[in-house]
Coordinates of C-alpha atoms and ligand atoms in Angstrom, one line a residue:
M1125 CA 136.4 -208.1 81.0
F1126 CA 139.5 -207.1 78.9
S1127 CA 139.1 -206.7 75.1
D1128 CA 141.1 -208.9 72.8
E1129 CA 143.7 -206.2 72.6
T1130 CA 144.3 -205.7 76.2
A1131 CA 143.9 -209.3 77.6
P1132 CA 147.3 -210.6 76.3
L1133 CA 149.1 -207.4 77.6
N1134 CA 147.5 -207.7 81.1
K1135 CA 149.5 -210.8 81.9
Y1136 CA 152.5 -208.5 81.7
V1137 CA 151.1 -205.7 83.3
V1138 CA 150.2 -207.8 86.6
L1139 CA 153.8 -209.1 86.5
P1140 CA 155.8 -207.0 89.3
K1141 CA 158.5 -205.4 87.4
V1142 CA 161.8 -203.6 88.0
E1143 CA 162.8 -200.6 85.5
L1144 CA 166.4 -199.6 85.6
H1145 CA 166.6 -197.7 82.5
R1146 CA 164.1 -195.0 81.9
H1147 CA 164.6 -191.2 81.0
L1148 CA 162.4 -188.5 82.5
E1149 CA 162.7 -186.5 79.4
G1150 CA 161.4 -189.5 77.3
S1151 CA 158.3 -190.0 79.6
L1152 CA 156.2 -186.8 79.2
R1153 CA 152.4 -187.6 78.4
L1154 CA 151.2 -186.3 75.3
A1155 CA 148.2 -184.9 77.1
T1156 CA 150.4 -183.0 79.4
M1157 CA 152.7 -181.5 76.6
L1158 CA 149.7 -180.2 75.0
D1159 CA 148.6 -178.7 78.3
I1160 CA 151.8 -177.2 78.7
A1161 CA 151.9 -175.9 75.1
R1162 CA 148.7 -174.1 75.4
Q1163 CA 149.4 -172.7 79.1
H1164 CA 152.9 -171.5 78.3
G1165 CA 152.7 -170.7 74.7
V1166 CA 155.3 -173.2 73.5
T1167 CA 155.5 -172.6 69.8
V1168 CA 154.7 -176.3 68.7
P1169 CA 151.7 -177.4 66.7
V1170 CA 148.7 -177.7 69.0
S1171 CA 146.9 -180.5 67.5
L1172 CA 147.8 -184.0 69.3
L1173 CA 148.7 -185.6 65.9
N1174 CA 151.2 -182.8 64.8
L1175 CA 152.8 -182.7 68.4
S1176 CA 153.1 -186.5 68.4
G1177 CA 155.2 -186.4 65.3
L1178 CA 157.6 -184.0 66.9
V1179 CA 158.1 -185.8 70.1
Q1180 CA 157.3 -189.5 69.6
V1181 CA 158.5 -191.8 66.9
Q1182 CA 156.0 -192.5 64.2
D1183 CA 155.6 -195.8 62.2
Q1184 CA 156.8 -193.8 58.8
D1185 CA 159.7 -192.1 60.8
P1186 CA 163.3 -193.1 59.4
L1187 CA 164.7 -195.7 62.0
T1188 CA 167.9 -193.7 62.7
F1189 CA 169.5 -192.4 65.8
S1190 CA 169.4 -188.9 64.6
N1191 CA 165.6 -189.1 64.2
F1192 CA 165.4 -190.6 67.7
L1193 CA 167.6 -188.0 69.3
D1194 CA 165.9 -185.2 67.5
K1195 CA 162.6 -185.7 69.6
F1196 CA 164.5 -184.5 72.5
K1197 CA 165.4 -181.3 71.1
T1198 CA 161.7 -180.6 70.8
L1199 CA 161.1 -181.8 74.2
R1200 CA 163.3 -179.4 75.6
L1201 CA 160.8 -176.5 74.8
F1202 CA 158.5 -177.9 77.4
Y1203 CA 160.3 -177.3 80.7
K1204 CA 158.8 -173.9 81.3
S1205 CA 158.4 -173.6 84.9
P1206 CA 159.2 -175.3 88.2
D1207 CA 155.5 -176.5 88.2
V1208 CA 156.0 -178.1 84.7
I1209 CA 159.2 -180.0 85.8
H1210 CA 157.2 -181.2 89.1
R1211 CA 154.2 -182.4 87.1
V1212 CA 156.2 -184.4 84.5
T1213 CA 158.3 -186.0 87.3
A1214 CA 155.1 -186.9 89.4
E1215 CA 153.4 -188.4 86.2
A1216 CA 156.4 -190.4 85.3
V1217 CA 156.5 -192.0 88.7
E1218 CA 152.6 -192.5 88.3
D1219 CA 152.9 -194.1 85.2
A1220 CA 155.4 -196.5 86.3
A1221 CA 153.5 -197.4 89.5
K1222 CA 150.3 -198.0 87.4
D1223 CA 152.4 -200.3 85.2
N1224 CA 153.3 -202.4 88.2
V1225 CA 156.8 -201.5 88.3
R1226 CA 158.0 -201.9 92.0
Y1227 CA 161.2 -200.3 91.8
L1228 CA 162.0 -197.5 89.2
E1229 CA 165.5 -195.9 88.4
L1230 CA 164.3 -192.7 86.7
R1231 CA 167.4 -190.9 85.2
F1232 CA 167.0 -187.2 84.2
T1233 CA 169.2 -184.8 82.4
P1234 CA 169.6 -181.6 84.6
V1235 CA 171.2 -179.8 81.6
A1236 CA 168.1 -180.4 79.3
L1237 CA 165.6 -179.4 82.0
S1238 CA 167.5 -176.0 82.8
R1239 CA 168.2 -175.1 79.3
A1240 CA 165.0 -173.3 78.0
E1241 CA 164.5 -171.2 80.7
G1242 CA 168.1 -170.8 82.1
F1243 CA 167.0 -172.4 85.4
P1244 CA 169.9 -173.1 87.7
L1245 CA 171.2 -176.8 87.6
H1246 CA 170.9 -177.1 91.4
D1247 CA 167.4 -175.8 91.4
V1248 CA 166.3 -178.4 88.5
M1249 CA 167.9 -181.2 90.6
D1250 CA 166.1 -180.1 93.7
W1251 CA 162.7 -179.9 91.8
V1252 CA 163.0 -183.4 90.3
I1253 CA 164.2 -185.1 93.6
A1254 CA 161.7 -183.5 95.5
S1255 CA 158.8 -184.3 93.1
A1256 CA 159.9 -187.9 92.7
R1257 CA 160.0 -188.5 96.5
E1258 CA 156.5 -187.2 97.0
A1259 CA 155.1 -189.2 94.1
A1260 CA 156.9 -192.4 95.2
K1261 CA 155.1 -192.0 98.4
K1262 CA 151.9 -191.1 97.0
Y1263 CA 151.8 -194.1 94.5
K1264 CA 153.6 -196.6 96.6
I1265 CA 156.6 -197.3 94.5
K1266 CA 160.3 -197.3 95.2
V1267 CA 162.3 -194.6 93.2
G1268 CA 165.9 -194.3 92.9
L1269 CA 167.2 -191.3 90.7
I1270 CA 170.2 -191.2 88.3
A1271 CA 171.6 -187.9 86.9
S1272 CA 172.3 -188.0 83.0
V1273 CA 174.9 -186.2 81.3
N1274 CA 175.2 -186.3 77.4
R1275 CA 178.4 -187.0 75.4
H1276 CA 177.4 -184.4 72.9
E1277 CA 177.2 -181.5 75.3
S1278 CA 180.0 -179.7 77.4
P1279 CA 182.2 -181.7 79.9
E1280 CA 182.2 -178.7 82.1
L1281 CA 178.6 -178.5 82.5
A1282 CA 178.6 -182.4 83.1
E1283 CA 181.3 -181.9 86.0
Q1284 CA 178.8 -179.5 87.5
V1285 CA 175.9 -181.9 87.3
A1286 CA 178.3 -184.7 88.8
W1287 CA 179.5 -182.5 91.4
L1288 CA 176.0 -181.4 92.4
A1289 CA 174.6 -185.3 92.0
A1290 CA 177.3 -186.2 94.6
G1291 CA 175.7 -183.7 97.1
Q1292 CA 172.2 -185.2 96.5
M1293 CA 173.2 -188.7 97.5
K1294 CA 171.5 -188.2 100.9
N1295 CA 168.2 -187.3 99.0
G1296 CA 168.0 -190.5 96.9
L1297 CA 170.2 -189.8 94.0
V1298 CA 172.0 -192.8 93.5
G1299 CA 173.9 -192.8 90.2
L1300 CA 175.4 -191.0 87.2
D1301 CA 174.9 -191.8 83.6
L1302 CA 176.5 -190.9 80.5
A1303 CA 174.0 -190.6 77.5
G1304 CA 173.4 -188.9 74.1
N1305 CA 175.2 -189.3 70.7
E1306 CA 177.5 -192.3 70.9
A1307 CA 178.0 -192.5 67.1
E1308 CA 179.8 -189.3 67.0
F1309 CA 181.1 -188.3 70.4
K1310 CA 183.9 -190.1 72.5
S1311 CA 183.5 -190.6 76.1
E1312 CA 187.3 -189.9 76.9
P1313 CA 186.5 -186.2 77.9
F1314 CA 184.5 -187.6 80.7
Y1315 CA 186.8 -190.1 82.2
G1316 CA 187.9 -187.6 84.9
L1317 CA 184.5 -186.6 86.2
F1318 CA 183.2 -190.3 86.2
K1319 CA 186.2 -191.3 88.3
E1320 CA 185.6 -188.6 90.7
A1321 CA 181.8 -189.4 90.9
R1322 CA 182.7 -193.1 91.7
Q1323 CA 184.9 -191.8 94.5
A1324 CA 182.2 -189.7 95.8
G1325 CA 180.2 -192.9 95.9
L1326 CA 177.8 -192.4 93.0
R1327 CA 177.0 -195.4 91.1
I1328 CA 177.9 -195.6 87.3
T1329 CA 175.9 -196.7 84.2
I1330 CA 177.0 -195.8 80.8
H1331 CA 175.2 -195.8 77.5
A1332 CA 177.5 -197.8 75.3
G1333 CA 177.3 -200.4 72.5
E1334 CA 174.0 -198.9 71.2
W1335 CA 175.0 -196.6 68.5
G1336 CA 178.8 -197.4 68.7
P1337 CA 180.7 -200.6 68.6
A1338 CA 181.6 -203.3 71.2
Q1339 CA 184.9 -201.6 72.0
N1340 CA 182.9 -198.8 73.7
V1341 CA 181.5 -201.4 76.2
R1342 CA 184.9 -202.3 77.1
E1343 CA 185.8 -198.6 77.5
A1344 CA 182.9 -197.8 79.8
I1345 CA 183.7 -200.8 82.1
E1346 CA 187.4 -200.3 82.1
N1347 CA 187.9 -196.5 81.9
L1348 CA 184.5 -195.1 83.2
G1349 CA 183.8 -197.7 85.9
A1350 CA 180.5 -198.7 84.5
E1351 CA 178.7 -201.5 86.8
R1352 CA 175.9 -201.5 84.4
I1353 CA 175.7 -200.6 80.6
G1354 CA 172.7 -198.8 78.8
H1355 CA 171.9 -201.1 76.0
G1356 CA 175.2 -202.6 75.3
V1357 CA 173.6 -204.7 72.8
R1358 CA 176.6 -204.5 70.2
V1359 CA 178.7 -206.3 72.9
M1360 CA 177.8 -209.4 70.9
E1361 CA 180.1 -208.4 68.1
D1362 CA 183.2 -209.0 70.2
E1363 CA 183.7 -212.3 72.2
S1364 CA 186.4 -210.8 74.3
V1365 CA 184.2 -207.9 75.5
V1366 CA 181.3 -210.6 76.3
S1367 CA 183.8 -212.2 78.5
L1368 CA 185.0 -209.2 80.1
A1369 CA 181.2 -208.1 80.9
R1370 CA 180.6 -211.7 82.3
E1371 CA 183.6 -211.8 84.4
R1372 CA 182.8 -208.5 85.9
G1373 CA 179.2 -209.2 86.5
V1374 CA 178.1 -206.1 84.5
A1375 CA 174.3 -205.9 83.9
F1376 CA 172.8 -204.7 80.7
E1377 CA 170.1 -202.4 80.4
V1378 CA 168.5 -203.7 77.3
C1379 CA 165.5 -201.7 75.6
V1380 CA 164.4 -203.5 72.5
T1381 CA 161.7 -201.2 71.0
S1382 CA 164.1 -198.3 71.3
N1383 CA 167.0 -200.2 69.7
F1384 CA 164.6 -201.2 66.9
Q1385 CA 163.3 -197.3 66.5
S1386 CA 166.7 -196.0 66.4
G1387 CA 168.4 -198.3 64.0
V1388 CA 170.5 -200.4 66.1
V1389 CA 168.8 -203.7 64.8
K1390 CA 167.4 -203.9 61.2
T1391 CA 164.4 -205.9 62.3
F1392 CA 162.8 -206.4 65.8
E1393 CA 163.1 -210.2 65.5
S1394 CA 166.8 -210.0 65.0
H1395 CA 167.5 -208.3 68.3
P1396 CA 170.4 -210.0 70.0
L1397 CA 168.6 -210.1 73.5
P1398 CA 168.2 -213.9 73.5
R1399 CA 171.8 -214.5 72.3
M1400 CA 173.0 -212.2 75.3
L1401 CA 171.0 -214.5 77.7
E1402 CA 172.6 -217.7 75.9
N1403 CA 175.9 -216.2 76.6
G1404 CA 175.3 -215.7 80.1
L1405 CA 175.0 -212.1 80.2
K1406 CA 173.1 -210.4 82.8
V1407 CA 170.2 -209.1 80.8
T1408 CA 167.5 -206.8 82.1
V1409 CA 164.4 -205.4 80.2
N1410 CA 163.6 -201.6 80.0
T1411 CA 161.8 -198.9 78.3
D1412 CA 164.4 -196.2 77.7
D1413 CA 161.9 -193.5 76.8
P1414 CA 158.3 -194.8 77.2
S1415 CA 156.6 -191.7 75.7
V1416 CA 159.0 -191.2 72.9
S1417 CA 158.6 -194.9 71.8
R1418 CA 154.9 -195.0 72.6
I1419 CA 155.4 -198.1 74.9
T1420 CA 155.0 -199.5 78.5
L1421 CA 157.3 -201.7 80.5
A1422 CA 154.7 -204.4 80.3
H1423 CA 154.7 -203.9 76.5
E1424 CA 158.2 -204.5 76.2
Y1425 CA 158.1 -207.6 78.5
Q1426 CA 155.5 -208.9 76.0
Q1427 CA 157.5 -207.9 72.9
V1428 CA 160.5 -210.0 74.4
C1429 CA 158.4 -213.0 75.4
E1430 CA 156.3 -212.9 72.1
R1431 CA 158.4 -211.8 69.5
L1432 CA 161.9 -212.7 70.7
N1433 CA 160.7 -216.0 72.1
V1434 CA 162.1 -215.6 75.6
P1435 CA 160.1 -217.8 78.0
M1436 CA 158.2 -216.4 81.0
D1437 CA 160.6 -218.0 83.4
A1438 CA 163.5 -216.2 82.0
L1439 CA 161.7 -212.9 82.1
K1440 CA 160.9 -213.6 85.9
R1441 CA 164.7 -214.2 86.2
S1442 CA 165.4 -210.8 84.6
V1443 CA 163.1 -209.2 86.8
L1444 CA 164.9 -210.6 90.0
L1445 CA 168.3 -209.7 88.2
A1446 CA 167.3 -206.1 87.7
A1447 CA 166.5 -206.0 91.5
E1448 CA 170.0 -207.4 92.3
S1449 CA 171.6 -204.9 89.9
A1450 CA 169.6 -202.0 91.5
F1451 CA 171.7 -199.0 92.6
L1452 CA 170.5 -199.6 96.2
G1453 CA 172.2 -200.1 99.4
E1454 CA 172.4 -203.7 100.7
P1455 CA 169.3 -203.9 103.2
A1456 CA 166.9 -202.1 100.7
K1457 CA 168.1 -204.3 97.9
Q1458 CA 167.5 -207.6 100.0
E1459 CA 164.1 -206.3 100.9
L1460 CA 163.2 -205.6 97.2
S1461 CA 164.6 -208.8 96.0
A1462 CA 162.8 -210.8 98.7
S1463 CA 159.4 -209.4 98.2
L1464 CA 159.7 -209.8 94.2
K1465 CA 160.8 -213.5 94.7
T1466 CA 157.8 -214.0 96.8
E1467 CA 155.3 -212.6 94.4
L1468 CA 157.0 -214.3 91.2
K1469 CA 156.4 -217.5 92.9
R1470 CA 152.7 -217.3 93.2
Ligands
ADE172 N1 168.9 -190.3 75.7 C1 167.4 -190.7 75.5 N2 167.4 -192.0 75.1 C2 168.7 -192.1 74.7 C3 169.2 -193.3 74.0 N3 168.6 -194.4 73.6 N4 170.7 -193.3 73.7 C4 171.4 -192.2 74.2 N5 171.0 -191.2 74.9 C5 169.5 -191.1 75.2
ZN173 ZN1 168.7 -194.4 77.3

């Protein structure tokens, strides 16, 4: 029997799901961070409650992008050894599998993982890729990896990441993402490297229209070659960009709790996801940073259904849409879509 608390959630846990937007660095279990802090002498408070305040959004926190991004500064202290990177990658994959995510596109930021101990970028990429592959097999989940670079960090380092990512396509690395501080940093310095990445065959998703205006969504589509947009919810501020996204068939990786916590929307209930659907945009539901936000994908589906009043049928369509928007080759994508269709009909 489920308790009153878990029974309503269970309906969303059992739903087979697809996650297109989840950051590895936002997926570390709190208990694991505590273990790492003890084993490696990370200088952070070693009580669960104190540590949580540093790496996870709290109810009393300011609802701002800077508070949200600050959590990642502390999180960078934890990437102490190859074993740590192996463990957090495997656990992120395990957690998604236990939440009935059938296909996970997990993005990771090589610069973040390499920074604390000065690990070479190509080593951290190898470690994440090998660990994700092994965990995918063990937990029977399909995983694609996306390399992320931050707007607020060096374009030269980003170029190295893009170049290394292109060399890892044969090992399950499928795409390149631009993340980070959209409020204060432009994407223009990254145009050239995204063009090269596209030419090398990497698929492109860009964080845009989250902490910046609708114009950034246009720029992501037209100048960076984005096939998908991370968040993108501020697209609703400009009808011409809504039309562009619709015409180009761009999919939106929407993350409602993250948007609320980082101040994109003033209240949860005013989130534009239902209006995006009404406007014929391709909307998918995602977590962004499950540990930082203290959520699961099932939780996000519940919130979208019960607080934003999106019917279950529309949610099921968004699972299929996410499968269709996956950065997978055609045969693998068809196979995923077909098995989800069968399951969702039951
Ligand atoms: N990195 C992790 N989460 C992010 C977000 N919501 N926006 C931009 N960069 C991020
Ligand atoms: Zn994100």
